[in-house]
PDB file of C-alpha atoms in Angstrom:
ATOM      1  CA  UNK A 725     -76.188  39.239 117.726  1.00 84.00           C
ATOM      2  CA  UNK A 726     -76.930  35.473 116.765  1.00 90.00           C
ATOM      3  CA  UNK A 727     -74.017  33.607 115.276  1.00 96.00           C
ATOM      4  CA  UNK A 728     -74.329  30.143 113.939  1.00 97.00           C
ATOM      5  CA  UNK A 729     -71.573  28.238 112.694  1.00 98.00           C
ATOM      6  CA  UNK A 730     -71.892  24.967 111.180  1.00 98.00           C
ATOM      7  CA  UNK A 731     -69.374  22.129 111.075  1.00 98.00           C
ATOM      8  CA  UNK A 732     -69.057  18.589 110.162  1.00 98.00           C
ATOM      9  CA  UNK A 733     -69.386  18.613 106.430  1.00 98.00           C
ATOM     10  CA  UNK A 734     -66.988  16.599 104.167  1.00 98.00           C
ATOM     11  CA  UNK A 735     -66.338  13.808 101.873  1.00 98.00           C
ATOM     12  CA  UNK A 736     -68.606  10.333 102.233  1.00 98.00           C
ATOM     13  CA  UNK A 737     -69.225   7.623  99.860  1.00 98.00           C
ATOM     14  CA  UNK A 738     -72.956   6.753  98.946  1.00 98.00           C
ATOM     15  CA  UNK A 739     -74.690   4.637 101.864  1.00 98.00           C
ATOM     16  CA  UNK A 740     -72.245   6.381 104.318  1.00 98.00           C
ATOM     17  CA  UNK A 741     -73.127   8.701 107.284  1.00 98.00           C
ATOM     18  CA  UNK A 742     -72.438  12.589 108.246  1.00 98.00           C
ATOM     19  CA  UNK A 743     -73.008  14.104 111.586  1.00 98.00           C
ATOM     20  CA  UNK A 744     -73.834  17.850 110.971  1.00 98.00           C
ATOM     21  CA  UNK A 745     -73.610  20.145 113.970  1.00 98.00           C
ATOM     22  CA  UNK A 746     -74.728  23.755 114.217  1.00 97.00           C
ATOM     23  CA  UNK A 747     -73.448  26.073 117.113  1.00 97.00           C
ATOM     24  CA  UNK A 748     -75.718  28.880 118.111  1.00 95.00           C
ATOM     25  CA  UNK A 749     -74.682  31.923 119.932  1.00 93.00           C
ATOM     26  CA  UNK A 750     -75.612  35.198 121.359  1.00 91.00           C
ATOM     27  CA  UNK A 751     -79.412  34.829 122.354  1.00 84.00           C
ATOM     28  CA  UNK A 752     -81.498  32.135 124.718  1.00 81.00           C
ATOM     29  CA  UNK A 753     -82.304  29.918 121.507  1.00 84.00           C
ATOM     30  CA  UNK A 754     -85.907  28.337 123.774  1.00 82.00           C
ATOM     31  CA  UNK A 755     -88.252  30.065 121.481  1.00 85.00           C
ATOM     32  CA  UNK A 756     -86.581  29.417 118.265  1.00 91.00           C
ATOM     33  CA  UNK A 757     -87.112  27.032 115.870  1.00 95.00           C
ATOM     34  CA  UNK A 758     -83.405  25.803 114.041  1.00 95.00           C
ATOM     35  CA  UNK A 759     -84.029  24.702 110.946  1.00 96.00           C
ATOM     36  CA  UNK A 760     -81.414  23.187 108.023  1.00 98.00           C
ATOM     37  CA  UNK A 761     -81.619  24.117 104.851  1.00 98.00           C
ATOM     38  CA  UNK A 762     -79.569  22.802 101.399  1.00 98.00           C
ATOM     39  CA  UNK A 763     -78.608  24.168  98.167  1.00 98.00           C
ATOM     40  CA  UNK A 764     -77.080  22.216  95.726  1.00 97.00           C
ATOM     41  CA  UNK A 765     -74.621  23.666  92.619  1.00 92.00           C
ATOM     42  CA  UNK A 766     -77.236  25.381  90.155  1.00 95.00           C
ATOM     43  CA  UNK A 767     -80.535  24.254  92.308  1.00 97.00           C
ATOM     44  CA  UNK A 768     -82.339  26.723  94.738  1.00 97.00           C
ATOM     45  CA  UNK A 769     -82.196  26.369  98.178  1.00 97.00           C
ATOM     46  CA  UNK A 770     -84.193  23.998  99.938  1.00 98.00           C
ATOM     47  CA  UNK A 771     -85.569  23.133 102.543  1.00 98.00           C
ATOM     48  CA  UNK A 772     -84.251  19.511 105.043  1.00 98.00           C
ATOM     49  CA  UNK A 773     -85.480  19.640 108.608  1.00 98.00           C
ATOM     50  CA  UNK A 774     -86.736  21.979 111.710  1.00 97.00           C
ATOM     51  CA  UNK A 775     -86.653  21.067 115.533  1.00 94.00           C
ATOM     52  CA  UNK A 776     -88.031  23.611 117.830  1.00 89.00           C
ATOM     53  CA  UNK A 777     -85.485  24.265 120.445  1.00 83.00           C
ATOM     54  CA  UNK A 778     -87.066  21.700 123.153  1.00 83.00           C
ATOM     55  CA  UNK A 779     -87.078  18.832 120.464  1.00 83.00           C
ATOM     56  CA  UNK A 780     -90.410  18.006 120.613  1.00 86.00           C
ATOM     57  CA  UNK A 781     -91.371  18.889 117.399  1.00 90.00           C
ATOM     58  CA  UNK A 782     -89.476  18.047 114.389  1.00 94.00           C
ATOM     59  CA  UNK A 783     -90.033  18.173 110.767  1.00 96.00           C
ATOM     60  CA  UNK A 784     -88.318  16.660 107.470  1.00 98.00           C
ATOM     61  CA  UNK A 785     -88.684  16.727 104.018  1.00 98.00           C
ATOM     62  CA  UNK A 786     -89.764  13.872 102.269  1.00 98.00           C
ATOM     63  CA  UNK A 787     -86.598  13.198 100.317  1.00 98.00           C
ATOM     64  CA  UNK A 788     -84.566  13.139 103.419  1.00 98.00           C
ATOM     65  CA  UNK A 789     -87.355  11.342 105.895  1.00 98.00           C
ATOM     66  CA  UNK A 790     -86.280   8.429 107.916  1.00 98.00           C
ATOM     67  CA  UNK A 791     -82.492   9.108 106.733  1.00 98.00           C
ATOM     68  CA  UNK A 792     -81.893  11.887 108.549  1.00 98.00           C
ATOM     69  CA  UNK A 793     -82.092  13.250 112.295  1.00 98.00           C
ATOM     70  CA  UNK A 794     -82.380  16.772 113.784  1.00 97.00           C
ATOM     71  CA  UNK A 795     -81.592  16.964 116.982  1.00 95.00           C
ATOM     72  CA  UNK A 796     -80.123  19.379 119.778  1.00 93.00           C
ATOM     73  CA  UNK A 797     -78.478  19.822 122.765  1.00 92.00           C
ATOM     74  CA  UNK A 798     -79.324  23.020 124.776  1.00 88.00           C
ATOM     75  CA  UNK A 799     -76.409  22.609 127.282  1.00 90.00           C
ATOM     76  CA  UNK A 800     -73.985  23.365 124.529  1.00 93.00           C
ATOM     77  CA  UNK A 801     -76.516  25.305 122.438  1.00 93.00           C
ATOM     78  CA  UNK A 802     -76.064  22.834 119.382  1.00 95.00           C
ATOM     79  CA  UNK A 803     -77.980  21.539 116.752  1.00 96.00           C
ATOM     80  CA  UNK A 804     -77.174  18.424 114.974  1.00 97.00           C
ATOM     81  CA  UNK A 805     -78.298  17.057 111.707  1.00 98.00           C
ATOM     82  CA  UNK A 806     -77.207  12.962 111.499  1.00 98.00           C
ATOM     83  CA  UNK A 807     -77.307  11.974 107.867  1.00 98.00           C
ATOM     84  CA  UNK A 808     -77.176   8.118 106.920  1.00 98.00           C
ATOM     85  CA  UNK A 809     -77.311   5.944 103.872  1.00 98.00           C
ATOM     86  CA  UNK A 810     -76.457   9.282 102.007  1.00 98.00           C
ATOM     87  CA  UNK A 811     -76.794   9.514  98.144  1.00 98.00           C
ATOM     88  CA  UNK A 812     -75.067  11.450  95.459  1.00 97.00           C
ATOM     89  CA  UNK A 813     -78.370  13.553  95.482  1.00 97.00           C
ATOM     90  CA  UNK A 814     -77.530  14.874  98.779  1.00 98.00           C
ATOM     91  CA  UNK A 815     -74.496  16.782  97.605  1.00 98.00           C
ATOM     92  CA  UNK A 816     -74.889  20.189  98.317  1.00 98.00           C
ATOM     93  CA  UNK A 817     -73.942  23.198 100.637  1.00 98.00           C
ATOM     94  CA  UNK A 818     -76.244  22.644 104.372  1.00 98.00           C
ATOM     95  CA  UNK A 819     -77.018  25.578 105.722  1.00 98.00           C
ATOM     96  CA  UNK A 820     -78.334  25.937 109.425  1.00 98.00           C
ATOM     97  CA  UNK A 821     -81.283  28.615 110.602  1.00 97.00           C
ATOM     98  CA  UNK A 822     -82.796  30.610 113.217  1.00 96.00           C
ATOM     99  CA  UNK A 823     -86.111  32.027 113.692  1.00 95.00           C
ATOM    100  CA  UNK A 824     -88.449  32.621 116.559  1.00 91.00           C
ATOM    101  CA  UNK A 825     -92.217  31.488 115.976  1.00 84.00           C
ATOM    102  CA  UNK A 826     -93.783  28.881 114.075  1.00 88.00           C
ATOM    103  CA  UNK A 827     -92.217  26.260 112.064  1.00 89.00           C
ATOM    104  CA  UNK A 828     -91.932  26.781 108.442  1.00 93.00           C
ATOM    105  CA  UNK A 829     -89.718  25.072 105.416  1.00 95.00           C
ATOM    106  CA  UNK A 830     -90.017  28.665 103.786  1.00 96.00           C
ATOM    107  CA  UNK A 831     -86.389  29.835 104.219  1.00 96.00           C
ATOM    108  CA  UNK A 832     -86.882  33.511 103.097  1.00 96.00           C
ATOM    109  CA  UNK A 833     -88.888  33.139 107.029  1.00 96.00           C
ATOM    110  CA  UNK A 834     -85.754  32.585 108.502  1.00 96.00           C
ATOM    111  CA  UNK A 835     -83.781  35.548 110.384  1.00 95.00           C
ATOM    112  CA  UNK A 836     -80.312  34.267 110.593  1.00 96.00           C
ATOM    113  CA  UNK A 837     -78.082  31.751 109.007  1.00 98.00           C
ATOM    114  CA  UNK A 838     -75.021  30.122 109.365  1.00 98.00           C
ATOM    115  CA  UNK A 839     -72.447  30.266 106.440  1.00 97.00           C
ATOM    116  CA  UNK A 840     -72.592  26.808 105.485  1.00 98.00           C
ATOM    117  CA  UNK A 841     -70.725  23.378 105.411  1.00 98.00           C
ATOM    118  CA  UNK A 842     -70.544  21.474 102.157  1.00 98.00           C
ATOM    119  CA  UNK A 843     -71.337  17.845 102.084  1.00 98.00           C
ATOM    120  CA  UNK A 844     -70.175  15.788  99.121  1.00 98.00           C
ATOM    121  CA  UNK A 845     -71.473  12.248  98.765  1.00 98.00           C
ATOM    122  CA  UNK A 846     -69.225   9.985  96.233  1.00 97.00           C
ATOM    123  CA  UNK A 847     -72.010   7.480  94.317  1.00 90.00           C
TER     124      UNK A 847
END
């Protein structure tokens, strides 16, 4: 069974930075694709960033791009999401994701999920 546990979440003022990391257990992860997902209070989910589990390919969201990093280490079966100059509008609950096949930002595509770490950004 596939466990993912995220970690890292917490407190930051505006402009500061968040390292997010997602542990992934129970299968070899080299076909997946890990994605991270958001949901803010009283917004649907959403969609931040996929890596496909060599790191070649990686994909963002617009209203994240060139402020955030996917990234992941397959010695410790780990995926990190680093989040810098951080805004108020980034305040939600990050999610991470598993799936095998093709990238997608369509989380309903995703087969297993973590149960969250909240982030909180302080304008």
């Amino acid at each position: 069974q596939v466990q993912l546990v995220e970690s890292g979440g917490g407190l930051v003022q505006a402009g500061g930075s968040l390292r997010l990391s997602c542990a992934a257990s129970g299968r070899t992860f080299s076909s997946y694709v890990m994605g991270w997902f958001r949901q803010a209070p009283g917004k649907e989910r959403e969609f931040v960033a996929t890596t496909s589990w060599s790191g070649i390919m990686t994909y963002y969201a617009d209203s994240v791009k060139g402020r955030f990093t996917i990234s992941r280490d397959s010695a410790k079966n780990t995926v990190y999401l680093q989040m810098n100059s951080l805004k108020s509008e980034d305040t939600a609950v990050y999610y991470c994701a598993a799936k095998i096949g093709p990238h997608t930002r369509r989380g309903n595509e995703y087969d297993y999920w973590g149960h969250g770490t909240q982030v909180t950004v302080s304008s």
